[in-house]
CSV table of C-alpha atoms and ligand atoms in Angstrom, one decimal:
chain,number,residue,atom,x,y,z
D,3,UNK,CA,3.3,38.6,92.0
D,4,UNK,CA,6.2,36.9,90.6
D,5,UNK,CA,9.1,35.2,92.6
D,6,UNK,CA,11.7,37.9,91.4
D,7,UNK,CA,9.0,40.5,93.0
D,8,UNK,CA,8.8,39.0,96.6
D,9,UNK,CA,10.3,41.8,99.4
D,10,UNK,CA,13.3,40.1,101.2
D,11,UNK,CA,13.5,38.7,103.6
D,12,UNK,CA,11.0,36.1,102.5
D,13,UNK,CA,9.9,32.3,103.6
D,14,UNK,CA,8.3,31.2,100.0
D,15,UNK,CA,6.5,28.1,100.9
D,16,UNK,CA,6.0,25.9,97.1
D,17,UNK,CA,2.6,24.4,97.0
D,18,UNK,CA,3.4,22.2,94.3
D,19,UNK,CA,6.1,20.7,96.3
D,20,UNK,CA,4.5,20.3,99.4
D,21,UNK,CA,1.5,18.5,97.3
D,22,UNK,CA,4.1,16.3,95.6
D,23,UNK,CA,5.3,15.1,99.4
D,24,UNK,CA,2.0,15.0,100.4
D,25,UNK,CA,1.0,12.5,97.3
D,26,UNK,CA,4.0,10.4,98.0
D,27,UNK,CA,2.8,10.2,101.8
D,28,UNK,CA,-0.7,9.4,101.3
D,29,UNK,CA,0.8,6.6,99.1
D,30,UNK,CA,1.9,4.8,101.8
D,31,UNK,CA,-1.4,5.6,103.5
D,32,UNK,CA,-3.4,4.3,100.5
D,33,UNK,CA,-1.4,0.7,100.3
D,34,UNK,CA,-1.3,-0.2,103.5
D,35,UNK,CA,-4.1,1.3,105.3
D,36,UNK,CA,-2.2,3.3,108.2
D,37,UNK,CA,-3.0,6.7,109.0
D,38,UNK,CA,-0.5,9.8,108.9
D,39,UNK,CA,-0.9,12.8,110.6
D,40,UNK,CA,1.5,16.3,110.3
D,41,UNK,CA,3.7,16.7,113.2
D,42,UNK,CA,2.8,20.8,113.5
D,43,UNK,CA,6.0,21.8,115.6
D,44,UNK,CA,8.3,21.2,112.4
D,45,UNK,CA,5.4,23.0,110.0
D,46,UNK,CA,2.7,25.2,111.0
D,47,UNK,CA,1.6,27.3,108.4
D,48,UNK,CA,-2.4,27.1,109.0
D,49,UNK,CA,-3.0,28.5,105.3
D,50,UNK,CA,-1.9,25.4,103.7
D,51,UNK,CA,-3.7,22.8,106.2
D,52,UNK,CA,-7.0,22.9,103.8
D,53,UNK,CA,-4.2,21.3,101.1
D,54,UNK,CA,-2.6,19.0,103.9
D,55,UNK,CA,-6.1,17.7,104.8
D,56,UNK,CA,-6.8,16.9,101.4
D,57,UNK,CA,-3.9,14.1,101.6
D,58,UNK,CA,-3.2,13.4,105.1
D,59,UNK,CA,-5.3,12.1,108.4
D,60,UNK,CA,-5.3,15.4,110.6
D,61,UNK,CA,-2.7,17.1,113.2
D,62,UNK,CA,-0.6,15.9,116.0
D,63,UNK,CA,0.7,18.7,118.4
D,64,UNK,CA,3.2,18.9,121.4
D,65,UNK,CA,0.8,21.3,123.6
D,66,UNK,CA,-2.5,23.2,123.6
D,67,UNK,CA,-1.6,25.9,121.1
D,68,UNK,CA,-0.4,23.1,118.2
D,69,UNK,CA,-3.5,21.1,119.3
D,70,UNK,CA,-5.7,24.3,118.9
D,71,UNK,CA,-4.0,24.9,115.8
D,72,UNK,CA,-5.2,22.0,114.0
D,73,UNK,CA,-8.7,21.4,115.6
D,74,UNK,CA,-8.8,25.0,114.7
D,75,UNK,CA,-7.6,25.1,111.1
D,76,UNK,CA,-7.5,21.4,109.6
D,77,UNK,CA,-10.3,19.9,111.8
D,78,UNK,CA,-9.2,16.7,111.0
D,79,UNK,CA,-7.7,13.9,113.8
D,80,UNK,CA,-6.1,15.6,116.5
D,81,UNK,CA,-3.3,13.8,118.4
D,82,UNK,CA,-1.3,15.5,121.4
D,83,UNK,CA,1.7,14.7,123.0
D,84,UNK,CA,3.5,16.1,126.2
D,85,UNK,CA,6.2,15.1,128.6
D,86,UNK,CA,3.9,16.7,130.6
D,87,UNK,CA,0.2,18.5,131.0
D,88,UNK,CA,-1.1,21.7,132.9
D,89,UNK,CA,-3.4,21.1,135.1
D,90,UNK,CA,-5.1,24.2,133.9
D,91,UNK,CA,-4.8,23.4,130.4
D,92,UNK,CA,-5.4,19.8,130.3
D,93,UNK,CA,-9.4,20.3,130.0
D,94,UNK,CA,-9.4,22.3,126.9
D,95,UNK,CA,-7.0,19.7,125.6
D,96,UNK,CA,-9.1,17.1,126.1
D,97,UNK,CA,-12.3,18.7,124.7
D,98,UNK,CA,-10.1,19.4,121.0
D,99,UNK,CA,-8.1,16.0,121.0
D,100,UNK,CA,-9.1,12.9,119.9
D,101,UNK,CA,-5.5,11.2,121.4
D,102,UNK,CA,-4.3,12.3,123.9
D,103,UNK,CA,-1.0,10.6,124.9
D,104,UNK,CA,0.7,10.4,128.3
D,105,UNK,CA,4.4,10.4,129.2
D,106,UNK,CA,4.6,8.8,132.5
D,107,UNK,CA,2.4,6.2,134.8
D,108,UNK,CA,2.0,9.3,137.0
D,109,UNK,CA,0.5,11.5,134.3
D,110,UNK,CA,-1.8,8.7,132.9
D,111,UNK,CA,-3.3,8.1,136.5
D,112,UNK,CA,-4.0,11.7,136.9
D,113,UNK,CA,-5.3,12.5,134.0
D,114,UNK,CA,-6.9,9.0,132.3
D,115,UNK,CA,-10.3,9.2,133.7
D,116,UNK,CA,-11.0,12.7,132.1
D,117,UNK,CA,-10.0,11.5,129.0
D,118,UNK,CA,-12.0,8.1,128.8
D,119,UNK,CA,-15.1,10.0,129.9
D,120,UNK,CA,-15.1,12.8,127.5
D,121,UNK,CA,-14.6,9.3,124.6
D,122,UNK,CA,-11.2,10.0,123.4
D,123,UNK,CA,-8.3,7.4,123.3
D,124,UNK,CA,-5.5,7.3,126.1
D,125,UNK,CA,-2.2,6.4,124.5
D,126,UNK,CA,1.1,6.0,126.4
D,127,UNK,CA,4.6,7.1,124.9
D,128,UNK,CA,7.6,4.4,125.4
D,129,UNK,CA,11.1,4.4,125.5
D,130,UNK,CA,12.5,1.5,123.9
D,131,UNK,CA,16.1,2.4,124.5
D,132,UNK,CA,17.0,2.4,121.2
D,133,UNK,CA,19.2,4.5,120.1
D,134,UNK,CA,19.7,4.6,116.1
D,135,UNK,CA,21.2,8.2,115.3
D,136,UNK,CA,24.6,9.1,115.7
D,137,UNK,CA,25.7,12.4,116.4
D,138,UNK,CA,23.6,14.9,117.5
D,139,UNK,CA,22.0,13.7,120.8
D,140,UNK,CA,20.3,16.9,121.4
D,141,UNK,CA,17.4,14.8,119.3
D,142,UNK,CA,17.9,11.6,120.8
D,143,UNK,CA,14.7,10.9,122.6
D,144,UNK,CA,16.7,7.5,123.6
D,145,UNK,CA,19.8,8.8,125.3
D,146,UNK,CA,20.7,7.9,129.0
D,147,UNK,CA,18.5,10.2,131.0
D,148,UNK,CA,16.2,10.9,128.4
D,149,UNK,CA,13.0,12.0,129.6
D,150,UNK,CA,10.8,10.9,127.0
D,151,UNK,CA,8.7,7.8,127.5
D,152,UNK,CA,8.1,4.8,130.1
D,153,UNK,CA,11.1,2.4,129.8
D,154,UNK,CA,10.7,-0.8,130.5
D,155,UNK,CA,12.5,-1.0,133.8
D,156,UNK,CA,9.4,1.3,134.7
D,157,UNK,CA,7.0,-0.3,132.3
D,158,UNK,CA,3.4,-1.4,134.4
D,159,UNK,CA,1.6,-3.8,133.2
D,160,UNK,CA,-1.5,-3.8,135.7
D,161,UNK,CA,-2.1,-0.1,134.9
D,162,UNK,CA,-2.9,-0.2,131.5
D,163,UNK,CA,-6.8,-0.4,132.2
D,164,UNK,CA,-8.3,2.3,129.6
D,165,UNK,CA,-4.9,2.8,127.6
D,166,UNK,CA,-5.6,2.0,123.8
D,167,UNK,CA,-2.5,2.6,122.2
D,168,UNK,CA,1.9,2.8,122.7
D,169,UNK,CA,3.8,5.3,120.9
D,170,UNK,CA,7.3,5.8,120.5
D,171,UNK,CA,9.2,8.5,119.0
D,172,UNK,CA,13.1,8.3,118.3
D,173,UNK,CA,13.8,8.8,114.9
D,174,UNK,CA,15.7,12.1,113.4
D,175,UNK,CA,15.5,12.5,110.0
D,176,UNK,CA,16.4,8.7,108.8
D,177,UNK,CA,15.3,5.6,107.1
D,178,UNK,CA,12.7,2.9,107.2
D,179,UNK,CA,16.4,0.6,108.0
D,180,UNK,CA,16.7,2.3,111.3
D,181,UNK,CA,12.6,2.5,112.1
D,182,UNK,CA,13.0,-1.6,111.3
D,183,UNK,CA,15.8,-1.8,114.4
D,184,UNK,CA,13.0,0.0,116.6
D,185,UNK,CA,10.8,-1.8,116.1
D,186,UNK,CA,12.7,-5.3,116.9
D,187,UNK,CA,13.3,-3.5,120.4
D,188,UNK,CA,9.8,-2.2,121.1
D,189,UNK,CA,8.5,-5.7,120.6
D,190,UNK,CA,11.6,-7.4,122.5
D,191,UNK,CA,10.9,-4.9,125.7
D,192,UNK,CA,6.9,-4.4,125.2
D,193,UNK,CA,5.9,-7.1,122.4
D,194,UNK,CA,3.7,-9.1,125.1
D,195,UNK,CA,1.2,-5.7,125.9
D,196,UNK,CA,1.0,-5.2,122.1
D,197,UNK,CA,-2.1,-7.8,121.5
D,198,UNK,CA,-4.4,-5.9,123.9
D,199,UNK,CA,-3.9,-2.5,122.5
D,200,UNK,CA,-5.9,-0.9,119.3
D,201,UNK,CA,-3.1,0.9,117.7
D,202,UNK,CA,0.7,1.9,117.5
D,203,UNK,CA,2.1,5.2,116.9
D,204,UNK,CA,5.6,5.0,115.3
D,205,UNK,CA,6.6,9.2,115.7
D,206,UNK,CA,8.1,11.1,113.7
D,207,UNK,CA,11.6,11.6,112.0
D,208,UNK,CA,10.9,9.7,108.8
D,209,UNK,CA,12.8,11.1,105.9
D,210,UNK,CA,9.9,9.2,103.6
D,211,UNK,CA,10.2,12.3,101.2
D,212,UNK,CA,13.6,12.1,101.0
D,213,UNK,CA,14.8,10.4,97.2
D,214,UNK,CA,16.9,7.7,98.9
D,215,UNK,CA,13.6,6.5,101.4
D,216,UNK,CA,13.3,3.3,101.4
D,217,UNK,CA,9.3,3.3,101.3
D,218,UNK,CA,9.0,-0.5,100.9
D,219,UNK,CA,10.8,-1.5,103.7
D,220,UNK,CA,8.6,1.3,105.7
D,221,UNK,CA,5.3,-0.2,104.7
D,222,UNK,CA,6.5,-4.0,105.6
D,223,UNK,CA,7.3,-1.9,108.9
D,224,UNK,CA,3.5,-0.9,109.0
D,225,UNK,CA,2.0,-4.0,107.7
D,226,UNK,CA,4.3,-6.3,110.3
D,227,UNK,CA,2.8,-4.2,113.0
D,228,UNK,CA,-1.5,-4.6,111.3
D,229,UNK,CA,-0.7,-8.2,110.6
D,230,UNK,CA,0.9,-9.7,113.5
D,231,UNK,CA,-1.2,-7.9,116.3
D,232,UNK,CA,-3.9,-6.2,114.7
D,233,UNK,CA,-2.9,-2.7,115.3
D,234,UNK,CA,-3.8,0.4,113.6
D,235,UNK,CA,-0.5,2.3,112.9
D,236,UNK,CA,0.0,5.7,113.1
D,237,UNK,CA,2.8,8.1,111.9
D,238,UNK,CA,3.4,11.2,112.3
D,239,UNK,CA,6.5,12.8,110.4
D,240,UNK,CA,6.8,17.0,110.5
D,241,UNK,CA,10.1,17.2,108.0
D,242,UNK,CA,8.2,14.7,106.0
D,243,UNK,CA,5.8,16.6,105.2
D,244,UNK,CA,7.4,19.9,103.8
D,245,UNK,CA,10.8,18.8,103.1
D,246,UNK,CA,12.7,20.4,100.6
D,247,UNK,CA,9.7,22.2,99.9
D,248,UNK,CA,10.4,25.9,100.8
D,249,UNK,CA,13.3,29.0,100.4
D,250,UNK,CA,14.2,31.6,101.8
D,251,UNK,CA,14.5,34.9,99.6
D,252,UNK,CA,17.5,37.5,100.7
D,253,UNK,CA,19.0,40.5,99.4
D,254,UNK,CA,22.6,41.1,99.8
D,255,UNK,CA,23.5,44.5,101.7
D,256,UNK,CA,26.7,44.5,101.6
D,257,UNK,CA,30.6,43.2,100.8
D,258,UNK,CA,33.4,43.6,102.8
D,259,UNK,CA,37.1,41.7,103.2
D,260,UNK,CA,38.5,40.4,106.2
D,261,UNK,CA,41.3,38.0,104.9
D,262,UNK,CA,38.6,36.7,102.7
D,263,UNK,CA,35.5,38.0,100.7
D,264,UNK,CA,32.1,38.6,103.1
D,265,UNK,CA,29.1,39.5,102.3
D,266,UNK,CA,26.1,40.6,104.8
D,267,UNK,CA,22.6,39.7,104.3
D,268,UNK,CA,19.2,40.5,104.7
D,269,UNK,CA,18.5,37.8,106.9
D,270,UNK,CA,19.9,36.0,110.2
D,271,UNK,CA,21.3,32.5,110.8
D,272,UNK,CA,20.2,32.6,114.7
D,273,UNK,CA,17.1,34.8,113.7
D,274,UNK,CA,15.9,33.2,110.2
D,275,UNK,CA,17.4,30.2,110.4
D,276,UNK,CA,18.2,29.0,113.9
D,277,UNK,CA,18.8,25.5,112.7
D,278,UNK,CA,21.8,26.0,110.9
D,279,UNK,CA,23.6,27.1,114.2
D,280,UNK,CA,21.4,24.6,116.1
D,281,UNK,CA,21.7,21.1,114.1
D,282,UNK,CA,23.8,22.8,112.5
D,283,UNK,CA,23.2,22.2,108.3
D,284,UNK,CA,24.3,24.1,105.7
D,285,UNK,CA,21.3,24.9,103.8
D,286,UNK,CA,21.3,24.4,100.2
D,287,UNK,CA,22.0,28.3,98.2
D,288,UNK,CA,20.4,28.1,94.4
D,289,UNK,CA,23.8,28.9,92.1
D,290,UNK,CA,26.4,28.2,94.5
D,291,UNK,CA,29.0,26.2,95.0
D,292,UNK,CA,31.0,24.6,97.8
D,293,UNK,CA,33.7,27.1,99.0
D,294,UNK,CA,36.2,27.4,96.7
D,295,UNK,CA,34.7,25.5,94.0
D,296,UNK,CA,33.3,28.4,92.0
D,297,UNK,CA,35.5,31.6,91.4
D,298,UNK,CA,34.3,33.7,94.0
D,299,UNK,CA,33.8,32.4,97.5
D,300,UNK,CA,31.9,34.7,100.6
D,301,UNK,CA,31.3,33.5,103.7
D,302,UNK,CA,27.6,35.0,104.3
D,303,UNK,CA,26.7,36.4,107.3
D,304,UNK,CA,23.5,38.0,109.0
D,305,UNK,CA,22.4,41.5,110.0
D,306,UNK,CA,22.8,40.6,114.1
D,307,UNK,CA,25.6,41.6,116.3
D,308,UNK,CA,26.2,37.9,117.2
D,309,UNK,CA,29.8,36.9,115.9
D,310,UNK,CA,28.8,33.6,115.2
D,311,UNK,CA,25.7,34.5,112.6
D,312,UNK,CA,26.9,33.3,109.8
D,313,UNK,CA,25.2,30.6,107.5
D,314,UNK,CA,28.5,29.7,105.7
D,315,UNK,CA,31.0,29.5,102.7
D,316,UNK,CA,29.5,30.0,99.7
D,317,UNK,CA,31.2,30.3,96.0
D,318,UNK,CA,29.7,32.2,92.6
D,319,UNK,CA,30.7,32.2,89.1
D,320,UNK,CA,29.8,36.4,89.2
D,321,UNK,CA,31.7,38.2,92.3
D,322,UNK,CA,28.6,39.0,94.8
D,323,UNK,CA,27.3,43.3,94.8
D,324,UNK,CA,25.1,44.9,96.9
D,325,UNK,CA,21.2,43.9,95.6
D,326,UNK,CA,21.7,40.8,94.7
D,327,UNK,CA,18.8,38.4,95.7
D,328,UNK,CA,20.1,34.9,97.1
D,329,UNK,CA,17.8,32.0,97.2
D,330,UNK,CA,18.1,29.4,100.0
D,331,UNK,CA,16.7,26.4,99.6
D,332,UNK,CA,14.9,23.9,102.4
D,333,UNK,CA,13.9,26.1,104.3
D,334,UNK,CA,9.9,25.4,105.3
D,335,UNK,CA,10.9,23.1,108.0
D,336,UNK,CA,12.2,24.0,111.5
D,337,UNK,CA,12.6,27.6,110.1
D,338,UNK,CA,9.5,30.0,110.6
D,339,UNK,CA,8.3,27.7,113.6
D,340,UNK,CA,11.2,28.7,115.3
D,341,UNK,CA,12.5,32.4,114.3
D,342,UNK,CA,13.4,34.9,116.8
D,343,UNK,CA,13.5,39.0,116.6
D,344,UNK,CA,16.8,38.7,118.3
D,345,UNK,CA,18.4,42.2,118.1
D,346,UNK,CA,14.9,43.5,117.0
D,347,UNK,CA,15.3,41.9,113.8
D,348,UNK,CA,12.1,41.7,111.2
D,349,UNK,CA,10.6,38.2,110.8
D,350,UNK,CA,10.3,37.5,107.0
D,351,UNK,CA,7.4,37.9,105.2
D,352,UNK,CA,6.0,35.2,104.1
D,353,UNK,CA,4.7,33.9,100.9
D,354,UNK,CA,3.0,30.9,98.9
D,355,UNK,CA,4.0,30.3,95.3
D,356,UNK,CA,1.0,28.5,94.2
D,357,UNK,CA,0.9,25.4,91.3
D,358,UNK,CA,1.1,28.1,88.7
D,359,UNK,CA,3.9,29.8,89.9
D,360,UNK,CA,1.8,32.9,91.1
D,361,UNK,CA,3.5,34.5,94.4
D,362,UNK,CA,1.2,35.8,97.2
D,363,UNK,CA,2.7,37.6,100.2
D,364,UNK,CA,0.2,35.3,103.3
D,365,UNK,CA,1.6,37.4,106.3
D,366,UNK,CA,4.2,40.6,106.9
D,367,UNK,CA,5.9,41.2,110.1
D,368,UNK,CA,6.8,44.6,111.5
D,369,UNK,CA,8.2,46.6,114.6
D,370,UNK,CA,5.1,46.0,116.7
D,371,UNK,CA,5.7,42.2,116.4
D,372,UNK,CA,8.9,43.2,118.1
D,373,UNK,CA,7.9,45.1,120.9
D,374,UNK,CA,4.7,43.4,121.5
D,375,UNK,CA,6.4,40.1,122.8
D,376,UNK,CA,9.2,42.1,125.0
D,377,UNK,CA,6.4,44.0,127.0
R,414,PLP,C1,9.3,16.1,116.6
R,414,PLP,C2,8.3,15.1,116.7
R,414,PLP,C3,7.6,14.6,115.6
R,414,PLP,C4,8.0,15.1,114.2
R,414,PLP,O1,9.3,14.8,113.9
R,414,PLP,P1,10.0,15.1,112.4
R,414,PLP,O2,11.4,14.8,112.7
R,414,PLP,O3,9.7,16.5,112.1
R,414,PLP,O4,9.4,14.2,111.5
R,414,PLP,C5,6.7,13.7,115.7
R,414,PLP,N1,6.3,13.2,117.0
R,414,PLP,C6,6.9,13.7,118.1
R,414,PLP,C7,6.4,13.2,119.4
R,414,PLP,C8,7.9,14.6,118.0
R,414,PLP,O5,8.5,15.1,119.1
């Protein structure tokens, strides 16, 4: 099918894009010897892991379900994460994980034996109280009263019998500069239990796709880390991974005025697209302009009853008529992982548009997806 056939609303995932990211990723990989795994909470789409394990080193998830995902679909290594585990859940877990990494002193006692036993590597997350994002602290893992990771003040050194590897996650979307300034304060609070572990694990939150990445200055980050202590270094970006590598097809319902020009969409910002309300970012709209800059400006809004649904101010050369398709760009990441049927919306379809530029519909979403998850 062709792009201009897709039904709306539609998540059209690019697989040339995605396999130019992943290229670039596995670069890094390739040059310095590390090992990068996709972060499955910012990108889950199972159908394109067989291309993701082509380039990359396997899955890291934030619970059983991502960690079944990947064992499940990629196969590949399979890292976990959690502030915390169920004790009824941490078995399975265990069995499907080849990392499984704690978030507390309390957690690793509990659980360490199991893991050691059944052969897989016990990892500890750390808080190095480094804080290198301004703005949005809702994803600052290093904020006061963070509860991610073992600071130092809490840090012990005689319990680290059976733990192989320290990981620390507190980037959001940013550069190797500010991954550099971590690292200076993980080895300044934890530098002297480096030499006896086997490997590092530096997160997520790289922006290496991102034009302006400084990918240099990343890998002297890796090779710093090999070199100096031996370790074998592990990221794990999600946005990374799919960035800039997806839209979101919609069909315009509607125009109306209320002291400006609105138009209503086939598609929600809390539903569709919960992280422009959320981070909140404007998404990128093929043929627009900034408000005001092209002749026509609309501020577009969703089909919900929520005031506040609206993805922004949007100018056109060609005033905007019920029908026409809008394209929205980035919009793989942090978009189907987290949609909602709020006010018994429809989840988009969604599609692949493979190297040739041949559309394929992958999944459809109807009224029993709605009702099934209400009771
Ligand atoms: C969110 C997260 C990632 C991925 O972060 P991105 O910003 O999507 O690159 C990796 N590791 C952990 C522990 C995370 O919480």
């Amino acid at each position: 099918m062709r792009f201009e056939e897709l039904p709306t609303p539609c998540y059209v995932v690019d697989e040339a894009l995605v396999e130019k990211n992943l290229k670039i990723l596995n670069g890094v990989m390739e040059r310095t010897g590390c090992k990068i795994v996709l972060a499955q909470k910012a990108f889950s789409m199972s159908s394109l892991y067989p291309l993701i394990g082509e380039y990359l080193s396997g899955t890291t998830a934030s619970g059983l379900f991502e960690a079944r995902l990947g064992y499940e679909e990629m196969g590949k290594e399979n890292h976990v994460f959690a502030p915390a585990y169920r004790d009824d859940e941490i078995d399975e877990i265990i069995s499907i994980c080849d990392h499984i990494i704690f978030n507390s002193f309390s957690q690793l006692e509990k659980f360490k034996d199991k893991a050691l036993t059944a052969g897989k590597k016990v990892g500890l997350r750390i808080n190095p109280e480094c804080s290198t994002q301004v703005g949005h602290e809702i994803y600052d893992p290093c904020s006061p009263g963070s509860r991610f990771g073992v600071t130092k003040e809490h840090f012990r050194g005689d319990l680290l019998d059976g733990v192989s590897g320290l990981h620390f996650h507190t980037l959001c979307q940013q550069n190797s500069d500010d991954l550099e300034t971590t690292l200076n304060a993980v080895e300044e609070k934890f530098g002297e239990w480096l030499p006896q572990m086997e490997w590092i694990n530096f997160g997520g939150g790289h922006h290496i796709t991102r034009t302006d990445y400084d990918i240099p200055l990343l890998e002297a980050c890796i090779k710093r880390m090999q070199e100096k202590y031996g370790l074998e270094v592990y990221l794990e970006p999600g946005e990374a991974v799919a960035l800039n590598a997806g839209y979101l097809i919609t069909t315009v319902l509607d125009t109306l005025q209320n002291s400006m020009d609105i138009a209503i969409l086939d598609t929600s910002a809390s539903c569709h697209m919960p992280d422009v309300l959320e981070m909140p970012y404007r998404p990128p709209l093929f043929g627009s302009g900034e408000s005001g800059e092209k002749p026509f400006t609309y501020r577009l809004g969703g089909q919900t009853c929520l005031a506040g649904d609206v993805i922004g101010d949007y100018s056109f050369d060609e005033p905007l008529k019920s029908g026409d398709r809008l394209v929205f760009g980035d919009m793989a990441i942090y978009s189907m992982v987290k949609n909602t049927t709020f006010n018994g919306m429809a989840l988009p379809a969604i599609a692949v548009k493979d190297k040739d530029g041949d559309c394929r519909v992958v999944q459809k979403f109807g009224y029993e997806d709605f009702k099934i998850r209400l009771a």
